[in-house]
Coordinates of C-alpha atoms in Angstrom, one line a residue:
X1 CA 123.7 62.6 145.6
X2 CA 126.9 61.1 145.7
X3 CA 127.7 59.7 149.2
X4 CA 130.1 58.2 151.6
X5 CA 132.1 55.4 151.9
X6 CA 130.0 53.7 154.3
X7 CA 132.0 52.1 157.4
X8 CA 131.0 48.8 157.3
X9 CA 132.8 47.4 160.1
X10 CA 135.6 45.3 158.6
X11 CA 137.4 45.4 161.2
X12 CA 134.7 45.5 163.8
X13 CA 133.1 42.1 163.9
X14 CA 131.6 42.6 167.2
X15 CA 129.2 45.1 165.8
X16 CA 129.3 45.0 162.2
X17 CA 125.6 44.4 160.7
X18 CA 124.3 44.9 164.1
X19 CA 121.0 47.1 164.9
X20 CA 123.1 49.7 166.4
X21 CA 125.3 49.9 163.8
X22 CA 122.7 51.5 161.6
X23 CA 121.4 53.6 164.5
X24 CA 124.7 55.2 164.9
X25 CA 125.8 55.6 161.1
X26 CA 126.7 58.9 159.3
X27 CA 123.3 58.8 158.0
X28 CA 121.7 58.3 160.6
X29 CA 123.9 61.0 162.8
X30 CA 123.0 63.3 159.9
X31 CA 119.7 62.7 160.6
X32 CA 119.6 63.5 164.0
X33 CA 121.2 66.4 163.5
X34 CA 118.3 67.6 160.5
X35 CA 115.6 66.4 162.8
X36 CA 117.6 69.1 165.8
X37 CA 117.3 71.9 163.8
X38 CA 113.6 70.9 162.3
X39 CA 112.6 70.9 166.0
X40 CA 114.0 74.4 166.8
X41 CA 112.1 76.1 163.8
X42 CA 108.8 74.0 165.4
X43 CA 109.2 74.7 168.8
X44 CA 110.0 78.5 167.8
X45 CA 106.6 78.4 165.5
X46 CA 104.7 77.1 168.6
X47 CA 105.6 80.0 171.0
X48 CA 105.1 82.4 167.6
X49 CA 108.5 83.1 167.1
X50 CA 108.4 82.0 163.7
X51 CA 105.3 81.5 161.1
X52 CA 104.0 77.2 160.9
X53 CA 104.8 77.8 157.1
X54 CA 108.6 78.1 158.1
X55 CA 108.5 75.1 160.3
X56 CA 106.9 72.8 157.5
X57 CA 109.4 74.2 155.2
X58 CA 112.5 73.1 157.2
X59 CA 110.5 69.6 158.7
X60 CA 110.0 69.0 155.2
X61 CA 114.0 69.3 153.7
X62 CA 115.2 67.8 157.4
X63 CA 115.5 64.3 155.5
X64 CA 119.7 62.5 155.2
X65 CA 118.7 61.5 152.1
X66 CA 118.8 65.1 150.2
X67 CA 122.4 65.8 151.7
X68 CA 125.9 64.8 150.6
X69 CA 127.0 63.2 153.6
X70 CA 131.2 63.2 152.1
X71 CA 130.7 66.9 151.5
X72 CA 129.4 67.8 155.0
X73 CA 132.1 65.5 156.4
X74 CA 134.9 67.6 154.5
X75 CA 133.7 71.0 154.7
X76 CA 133.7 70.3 158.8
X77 CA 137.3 71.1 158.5
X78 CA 136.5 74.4 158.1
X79 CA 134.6 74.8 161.5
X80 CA 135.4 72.0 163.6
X81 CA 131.7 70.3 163.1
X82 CA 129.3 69.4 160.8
X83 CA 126.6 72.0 162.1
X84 CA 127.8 74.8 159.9
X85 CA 128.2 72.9 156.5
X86 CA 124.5 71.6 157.2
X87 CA 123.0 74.3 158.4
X88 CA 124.1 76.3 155.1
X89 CA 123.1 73.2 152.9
X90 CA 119.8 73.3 154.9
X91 CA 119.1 77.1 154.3
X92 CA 119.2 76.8 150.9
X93 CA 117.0 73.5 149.9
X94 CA 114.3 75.3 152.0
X95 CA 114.3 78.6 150.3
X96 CA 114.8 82.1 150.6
X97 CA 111.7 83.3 152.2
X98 CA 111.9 80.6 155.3
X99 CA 115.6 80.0 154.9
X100 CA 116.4 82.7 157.6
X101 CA 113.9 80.6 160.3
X102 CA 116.9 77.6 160.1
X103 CA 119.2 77.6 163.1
X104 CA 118.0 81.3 163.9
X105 CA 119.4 82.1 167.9
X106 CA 121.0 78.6 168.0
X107 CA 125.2 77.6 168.1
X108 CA 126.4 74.2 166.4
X109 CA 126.9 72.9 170.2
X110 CA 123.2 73.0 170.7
X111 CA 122.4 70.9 167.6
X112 CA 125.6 68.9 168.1
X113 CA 125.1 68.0 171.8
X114 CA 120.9 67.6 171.0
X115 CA 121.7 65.1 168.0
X116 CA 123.7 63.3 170.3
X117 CA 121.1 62.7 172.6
X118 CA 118.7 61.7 169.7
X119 CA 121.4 59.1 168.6
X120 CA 122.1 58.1 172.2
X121 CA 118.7 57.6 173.1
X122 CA 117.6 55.4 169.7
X123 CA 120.5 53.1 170.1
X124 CA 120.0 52.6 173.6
X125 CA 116.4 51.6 172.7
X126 CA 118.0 48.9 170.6
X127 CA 120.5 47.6 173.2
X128 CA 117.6 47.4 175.9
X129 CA 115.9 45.1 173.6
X130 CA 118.4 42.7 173.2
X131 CA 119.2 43.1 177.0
X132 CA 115.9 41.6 177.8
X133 CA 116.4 39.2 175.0
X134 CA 119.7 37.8 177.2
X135 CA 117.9 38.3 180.5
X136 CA 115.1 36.4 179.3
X137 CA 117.8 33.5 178.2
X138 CA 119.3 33.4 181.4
X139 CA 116.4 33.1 183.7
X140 CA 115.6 29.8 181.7
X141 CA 118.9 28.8 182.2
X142 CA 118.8 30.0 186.0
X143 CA 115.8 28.3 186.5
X144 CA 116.4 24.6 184.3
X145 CA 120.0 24.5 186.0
X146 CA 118.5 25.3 189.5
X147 CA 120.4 22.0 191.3
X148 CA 123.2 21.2 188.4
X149 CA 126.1 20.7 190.7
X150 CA 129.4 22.2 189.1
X151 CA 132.9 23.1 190.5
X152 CA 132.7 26.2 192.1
X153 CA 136.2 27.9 191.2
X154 CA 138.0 30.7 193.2
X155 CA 141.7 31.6 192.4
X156 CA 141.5 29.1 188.9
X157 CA 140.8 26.3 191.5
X158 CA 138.0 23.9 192.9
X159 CA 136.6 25.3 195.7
X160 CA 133.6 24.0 197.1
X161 CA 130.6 22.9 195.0
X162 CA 128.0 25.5 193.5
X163 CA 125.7 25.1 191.2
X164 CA 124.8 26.3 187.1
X165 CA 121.5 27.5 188.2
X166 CA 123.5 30.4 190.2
X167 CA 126.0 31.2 188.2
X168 CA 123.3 31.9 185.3
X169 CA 121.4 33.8 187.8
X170 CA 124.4 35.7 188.5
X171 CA 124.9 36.8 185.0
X172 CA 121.0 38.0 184.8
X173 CA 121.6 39.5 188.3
X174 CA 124.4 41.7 185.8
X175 CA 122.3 42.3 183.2
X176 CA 119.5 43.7 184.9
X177 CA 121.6 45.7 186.6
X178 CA 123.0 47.2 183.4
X179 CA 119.6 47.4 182.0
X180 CA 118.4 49.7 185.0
X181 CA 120.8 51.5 184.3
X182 CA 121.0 52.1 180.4
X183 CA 117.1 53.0 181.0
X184 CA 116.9 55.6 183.9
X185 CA 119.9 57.3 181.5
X186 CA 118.0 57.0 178.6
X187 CA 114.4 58.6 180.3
X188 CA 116.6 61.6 181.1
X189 CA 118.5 62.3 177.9
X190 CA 118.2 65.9 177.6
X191 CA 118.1 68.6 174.5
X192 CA 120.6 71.1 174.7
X193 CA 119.5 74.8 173.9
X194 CA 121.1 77.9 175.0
X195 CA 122.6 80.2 172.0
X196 CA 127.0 81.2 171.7
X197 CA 127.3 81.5 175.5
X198 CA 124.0 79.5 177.5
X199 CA 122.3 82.9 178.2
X200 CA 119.9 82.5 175.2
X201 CA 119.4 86.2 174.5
X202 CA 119.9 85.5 170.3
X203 CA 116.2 84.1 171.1
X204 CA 115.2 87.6 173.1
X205 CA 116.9 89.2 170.3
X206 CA 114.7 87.4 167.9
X207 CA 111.4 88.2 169.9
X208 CA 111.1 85.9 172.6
X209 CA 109.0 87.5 175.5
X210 CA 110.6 84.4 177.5
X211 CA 113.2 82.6 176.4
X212 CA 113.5 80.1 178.9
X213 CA 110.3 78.6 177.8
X214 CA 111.8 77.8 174.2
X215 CA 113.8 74.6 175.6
X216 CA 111.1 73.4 177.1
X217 CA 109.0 73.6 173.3
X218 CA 111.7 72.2 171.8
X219 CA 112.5 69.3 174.6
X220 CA 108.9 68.4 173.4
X221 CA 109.0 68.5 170.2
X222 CA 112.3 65.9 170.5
X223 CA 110.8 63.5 172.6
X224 CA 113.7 64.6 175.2
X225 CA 114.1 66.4 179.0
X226 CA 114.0 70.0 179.0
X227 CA 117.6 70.7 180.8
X228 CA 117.2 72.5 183.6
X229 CA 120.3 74.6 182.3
X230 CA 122.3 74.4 179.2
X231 CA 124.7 72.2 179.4
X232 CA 127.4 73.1 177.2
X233 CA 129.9 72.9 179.6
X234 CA 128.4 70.7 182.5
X235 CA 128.6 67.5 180.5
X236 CA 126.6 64.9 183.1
X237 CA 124.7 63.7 180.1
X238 CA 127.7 62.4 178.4
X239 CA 129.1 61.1 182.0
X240 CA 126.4 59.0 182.5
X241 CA 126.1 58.0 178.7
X242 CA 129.3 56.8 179.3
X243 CA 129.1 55.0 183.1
X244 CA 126.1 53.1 181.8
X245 CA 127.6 51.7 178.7
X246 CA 130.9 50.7 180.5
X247 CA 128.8 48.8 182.8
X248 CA 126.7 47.5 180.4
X249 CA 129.9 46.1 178.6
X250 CA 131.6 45.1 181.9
X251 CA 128.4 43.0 182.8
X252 CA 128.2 41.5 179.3
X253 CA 131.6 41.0 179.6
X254 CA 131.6 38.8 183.1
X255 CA 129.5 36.2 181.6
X256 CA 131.4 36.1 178.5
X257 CA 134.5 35.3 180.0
X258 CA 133.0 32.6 182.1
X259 CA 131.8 30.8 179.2
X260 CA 135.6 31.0 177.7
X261 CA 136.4 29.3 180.7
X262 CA 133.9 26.3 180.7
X263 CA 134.1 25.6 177.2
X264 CA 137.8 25.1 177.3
X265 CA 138.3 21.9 175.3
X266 CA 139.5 20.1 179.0
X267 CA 136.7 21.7 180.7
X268 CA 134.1 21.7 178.2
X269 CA 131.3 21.9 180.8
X270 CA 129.3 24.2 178.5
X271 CA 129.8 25.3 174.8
X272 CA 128.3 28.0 172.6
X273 CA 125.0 27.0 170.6
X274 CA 127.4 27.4 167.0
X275 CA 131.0 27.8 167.2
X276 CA 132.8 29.6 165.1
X277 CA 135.1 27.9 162.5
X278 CA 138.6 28.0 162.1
X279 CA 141.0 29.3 159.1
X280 CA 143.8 26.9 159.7
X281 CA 141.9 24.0 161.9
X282 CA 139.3 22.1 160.5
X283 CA 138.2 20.8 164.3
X284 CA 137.8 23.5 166.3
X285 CA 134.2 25.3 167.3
X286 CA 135.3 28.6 168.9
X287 CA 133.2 30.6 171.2
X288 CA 132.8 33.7 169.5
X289 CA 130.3 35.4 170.6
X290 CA 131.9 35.0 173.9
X291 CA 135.5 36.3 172.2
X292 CA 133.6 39.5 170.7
X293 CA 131.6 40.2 173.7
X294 CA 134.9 39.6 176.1
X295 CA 136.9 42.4 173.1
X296 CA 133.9 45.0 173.6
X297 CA 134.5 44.5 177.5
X298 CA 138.3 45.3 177.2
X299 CA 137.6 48.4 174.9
X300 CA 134.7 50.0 176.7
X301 CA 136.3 51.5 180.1
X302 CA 139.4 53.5 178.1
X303 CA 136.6 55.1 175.9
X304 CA 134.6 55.8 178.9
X305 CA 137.5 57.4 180.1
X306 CA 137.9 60.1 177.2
X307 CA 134.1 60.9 178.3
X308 CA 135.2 61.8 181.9
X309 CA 137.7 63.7 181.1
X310 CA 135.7 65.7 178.8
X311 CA 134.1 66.9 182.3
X312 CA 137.0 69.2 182.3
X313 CA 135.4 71.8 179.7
X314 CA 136.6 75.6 179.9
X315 CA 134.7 78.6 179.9
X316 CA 130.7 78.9 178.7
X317 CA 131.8 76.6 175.5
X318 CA 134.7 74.8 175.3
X319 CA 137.4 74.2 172.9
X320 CA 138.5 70.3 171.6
X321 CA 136.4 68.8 175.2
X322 CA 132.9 68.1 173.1
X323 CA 134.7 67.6 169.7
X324 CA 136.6 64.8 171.7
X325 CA 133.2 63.2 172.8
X326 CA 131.7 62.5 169.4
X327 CA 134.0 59.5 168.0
X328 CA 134.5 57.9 171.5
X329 CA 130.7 57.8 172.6
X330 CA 129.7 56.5 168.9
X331 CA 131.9 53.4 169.2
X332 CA 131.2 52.5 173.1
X333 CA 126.9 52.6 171.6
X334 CA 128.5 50.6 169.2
X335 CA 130.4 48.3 170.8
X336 CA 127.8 47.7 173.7
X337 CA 124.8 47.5 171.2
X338 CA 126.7 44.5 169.3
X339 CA 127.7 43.1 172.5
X340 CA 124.3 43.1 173.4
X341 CA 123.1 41.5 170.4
X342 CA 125.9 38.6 170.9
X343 CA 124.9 38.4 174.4
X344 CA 121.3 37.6 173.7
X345 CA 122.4 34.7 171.2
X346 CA 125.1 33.7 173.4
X347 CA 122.5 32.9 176.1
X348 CA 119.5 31.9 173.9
X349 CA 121.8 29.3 172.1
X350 CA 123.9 28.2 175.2
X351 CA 124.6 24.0 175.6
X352 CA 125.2 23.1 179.5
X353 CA 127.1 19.7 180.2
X354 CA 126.0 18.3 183.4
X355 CA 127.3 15.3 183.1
X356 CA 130.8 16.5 182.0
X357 CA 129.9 19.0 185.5
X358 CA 129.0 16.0 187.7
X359 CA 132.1 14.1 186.3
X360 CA 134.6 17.3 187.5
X361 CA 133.8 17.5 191.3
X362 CA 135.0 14.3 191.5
X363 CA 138.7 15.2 190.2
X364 CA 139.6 15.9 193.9
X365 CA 138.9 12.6 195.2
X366 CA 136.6 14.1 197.7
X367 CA 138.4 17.4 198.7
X368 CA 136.0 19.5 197.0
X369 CA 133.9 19.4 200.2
X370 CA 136.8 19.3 203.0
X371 CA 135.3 22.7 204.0
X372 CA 132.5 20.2 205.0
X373 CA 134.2 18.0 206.6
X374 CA 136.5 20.0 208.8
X375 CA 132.9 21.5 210.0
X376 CA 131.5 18.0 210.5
X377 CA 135.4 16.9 212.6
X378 CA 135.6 19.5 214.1
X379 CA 133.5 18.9 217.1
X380 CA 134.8 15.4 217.3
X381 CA 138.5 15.9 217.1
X382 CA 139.1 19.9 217.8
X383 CA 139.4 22.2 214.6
X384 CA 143.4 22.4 214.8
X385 CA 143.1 18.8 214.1
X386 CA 140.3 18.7 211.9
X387 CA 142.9 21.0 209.6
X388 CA 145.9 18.7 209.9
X389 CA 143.8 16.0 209.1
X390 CA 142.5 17.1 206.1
X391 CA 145.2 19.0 204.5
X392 CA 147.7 15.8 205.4
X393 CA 145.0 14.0 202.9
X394 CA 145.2 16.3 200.7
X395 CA 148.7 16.6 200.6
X396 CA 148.8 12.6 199.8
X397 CA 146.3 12.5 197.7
X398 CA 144.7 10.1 199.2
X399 CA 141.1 9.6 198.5
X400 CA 139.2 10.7 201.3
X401 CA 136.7 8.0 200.6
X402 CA 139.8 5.2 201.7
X403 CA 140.4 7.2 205.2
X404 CA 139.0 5.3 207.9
X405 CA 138.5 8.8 209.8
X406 CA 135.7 9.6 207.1
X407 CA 134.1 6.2 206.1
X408 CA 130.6 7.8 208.5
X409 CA 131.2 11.1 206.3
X410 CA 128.5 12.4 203.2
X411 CA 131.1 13.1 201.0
X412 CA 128.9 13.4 197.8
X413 CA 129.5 17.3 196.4
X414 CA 126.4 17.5 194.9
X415 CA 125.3 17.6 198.7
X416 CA 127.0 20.7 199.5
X417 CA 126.0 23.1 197.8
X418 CA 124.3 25.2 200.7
X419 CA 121.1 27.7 199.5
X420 CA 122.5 27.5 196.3
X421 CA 118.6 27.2 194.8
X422 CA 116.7 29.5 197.5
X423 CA 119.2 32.4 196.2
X424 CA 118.8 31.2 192.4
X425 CA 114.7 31.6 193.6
X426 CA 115.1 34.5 195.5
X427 CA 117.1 36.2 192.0
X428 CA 114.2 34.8 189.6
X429 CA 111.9 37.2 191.3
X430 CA 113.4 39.9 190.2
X431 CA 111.9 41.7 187.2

C-alpha cells in the first residue's frame, strides 16, 4: 500500500520522536478507529446480534497496515471524516457474506468520538509514565537539597531566603497534581454509542431486544466506561481531556521557566544536565528542554480553548463542533506527552549550584533577612523605627553588618529560612 507522508515533526521539536508522537500518528489514529468498529461487530456477536464468524472476520481485517492511509485522508473530503472512506474499505477486505455486520446501526461520530478515546487514553498512559519519571527526579532533588539556602525571589527580586529543597518540592507538588488528574480522566474515558440521533433504535431495528445493553458490551470489549448517555453532543469527555492536559502543560511549564531563570549565565545557580548547542555561538549550553517544555506551556491553554468551546454543539449531532476537536486535542496529547518526556530528563539530569546559591544571598549585604531584623528591633526600638532604620540602610547601601545598631544581630540568611525543610518533609510524603 502506498502511504502517507508521515509528519515527522520538523517543525515540532518539543515532541518529535517522542512516545506520544507514535501513539497519536495517522496510523495509529487509523487504528483506533479499525479497532472501534471491530469492537461493535464483537460486542453485537456477544449479545447475538451478529454470528462470532462475523466478528472474527472484521477483528481479523481491523489492522492500519492493510489500508491506504493518503486515500482515506482524501476521500474524507467527501463526508467530513474518515469513518465513511474506512468503513467502505473495511466492508470489502472482509467479504461479502460478513461485510454487512461492519458499522451495522452505528454513525461515524460514534467511531470518531470512541477512537478518540482509544487514542486519548494510550497516550495518556505514555505521559503518566514519564510523569512519575519527573516526579521521581524531583523528590531526590527535594530531598538532597532539603537545607540548600538560595535567594527566594518575588517580583524579579531577593526576598528573604528559601531554600532548593522547596522549590523542587514545589515542582513535584505540580506534577502530582497533574498526574491525578491526567489519571482519574483517563479511568473514565468513555465509548461513544448511540446510532444518527443517540436514540439507538438502528440497533432495535437490527434485532436488539435491548439496546441499551449494547454500549455496555462494547464499553467492554474497548477497555473503556460505558457512557451513561451518548454523548454526541454533551462533550465533558473532551472538556476534561482538555482541562487535564492544560494543566499538565501549565505545571510542566512552572518548573521549566524557573530553571530559565537560574541558569541565566549571571545567575547560573542551576543548569540543565546537557545543553543544547548553538548555530552561531560556539560557547553557549542552552536549556532546552526547559525552552521546549516553557513553548508546549504557551501553546496548550489556546488549544484547550477550541475544546471548550466545542461545548457549544447544536442539536442531537452537531455540525463543524466535533470536526473542530480532532486536530486541536491531537497536538495538546502531543505537545504535553513530549513535554513530559523533556520534563522527566530535565529533572533526572538537573545540576544544582550551591555554592554559586550561598554566594547570591550575600549580594544585599545583609538585607536579604531585614524581614528578620525589623522582627528582632522591633521590640527594642518600636516597629515605625525598626522600618526607618532598615530601609535608611538600605537606601545607603550600607552593609548592615558595619551598623552598630546590628553588630548583636544573626544576620547569616542561611538562618532564615523558617520551616523551609518540615514543609519539604511534609511534601515527600505525598505519593
Amino acid at each position: 500500500m502506498t502511504s502517507a507522508v508521515p509528519d515527522t515533526g520538523l517543525l515540532a521539536p518539543g515532541w518529535a520522536g517522542s512516545p506520544t508522537a507514535s501513539a497519536t500518528s495517522d496510523t495509529a489514529y487509523l487504528q483506533a478507529l479499525l479497532d472501534a468498529e471491530a469492537a461493535l461487530t464483537r460486542a453485537q456477536a456477544s449479545l447475538g446480534l451478529a454470528p462470532a464468524e462475523a466478528a472474527t472476520a472484521v477483528t481479523d481485517a481491523a489492522d492500519a497496515g492493510r489500508y491506504d492511509v493518503r486515500s482515506l485522508a482524501e476521500r474524507a473530503r467527501g463526508g467530513g471524516n474518515p469513518v465513511i472512506p474506512l468503513v467502505a474499505d473495511l466492508t470489502k477486505a472482509v467479504g461479502t457474506e460478513y461485510g454487512p455486520y461492519v458499522h451495522r446501526g452505528a454513525t461515524s461520530q460514534d467511531i470518531m468520538d470512541t477512537a478518540t478515546m482509544l487514542v486519548a487514553g494510550r497516550t495518556l498512559n505514555l505521559i503518566l509514565a514519564d510523569l512519575a519519571r519527573t516526579e521521581r527526579a524531583l523528590a531526590r532533588l527535594a530531598a538532597g537539597h532539603r537545607d540548600t539556602p538560595m535567594p527566594g525571589r518575588t517580583l524579579t527580586q531577593h526576598a528573604v531566603p528559601t531554600t532548593f529543597g522547596l522549590k523542587a518540592v514545589g515542582w513535584r507538588s505540580l506534577v502530582l497534581d497533574a498526574r491525578d488528574r491526567v489519571a482519574a480522566v483517563r479511568d473514565a474515558l468513555p465509548a461513544q454509542l448511540g446510532g444518527a440521533a443517540g436514540t439507538l433504535a438502528a440497533f432495535g431495528a437490527y434485532g436488539a431486544s435491548d439496546p441499551t445493553a449494547l454500549p455496555t458490551a462494547y464499553a467492554r470489549e474497548l477497555g473503556l466506561q460505558a457512557p451513561d448517555l451518548p454523548w454526541h453532543t454533551l462533550r465533558t469527555p473532551l472538556a476534561d481531556l482538555a482541562g487535564c492536559l492544560a494543566l499538565t502543560a501549565g505545571a510542566l511549564g512552572k518548573a521549566s521557566v524557573d530553571v530559565l531563570t537560574l541558569s541565566r549565565t549571571e545567575i547560573a545557580e542551576v543548569t540543565e544536565g546537557s545543553g543544547g548547542g548553538s548555530s552561531a555561538m560556539p560557547h553557549k549550553a542552552n536549556p532546552v528542554r526547559s525552552t521546549l517544555i516553557a513553548a508546549a506551556a504557551r501553546r496548550a491553554p489556546q488549544l484547550a480553548a477550541t475544546l471548550y468551546a466545542c461545548l457549544v454543539a447544536e442539536d442531537e449531532r452537531p455540525a463543524g463542533a466535533w470536526h473542530a476537536e480532532w486536530e486541536p486535542l491531537r497536538e495538546l496529547l502531543r505537545l504535553v506527552g513530549g513535554a513530559a518526556r523533556d520534563a522527566a530528563e530535565l529533572a533526572e539530569g538537573l545540576r544544582v549550584h550551591p555554592d554559586v546559591m550561598r554566594a547570591h544571598l550575600g549580594l544585599t549585604q545583609g538585607l536579604i533577612v531585614s524581614e528578620r531584623l525589623s522582627a528582632e528591633l522591633t521590640p527594642v526600638v518600636g516597629r515605625a523605627r525598626a522600618k526607618e532604620l532598615l530601609t535608611r540602610l538600605a537606601a545607603e547601601g550600607r552593609p548592615l553588618a558595619h551598623a552598630p545598631e546590628l553588630k548583636d544581630a544573626d544576620l547569616d540568611p542561611a538562618h532564615y529560612t523558617g520551616s523551609a525543610g518540615t514543609l519539604v518533609d511534609r511534601a515527600l510524603e505525598r505519593r
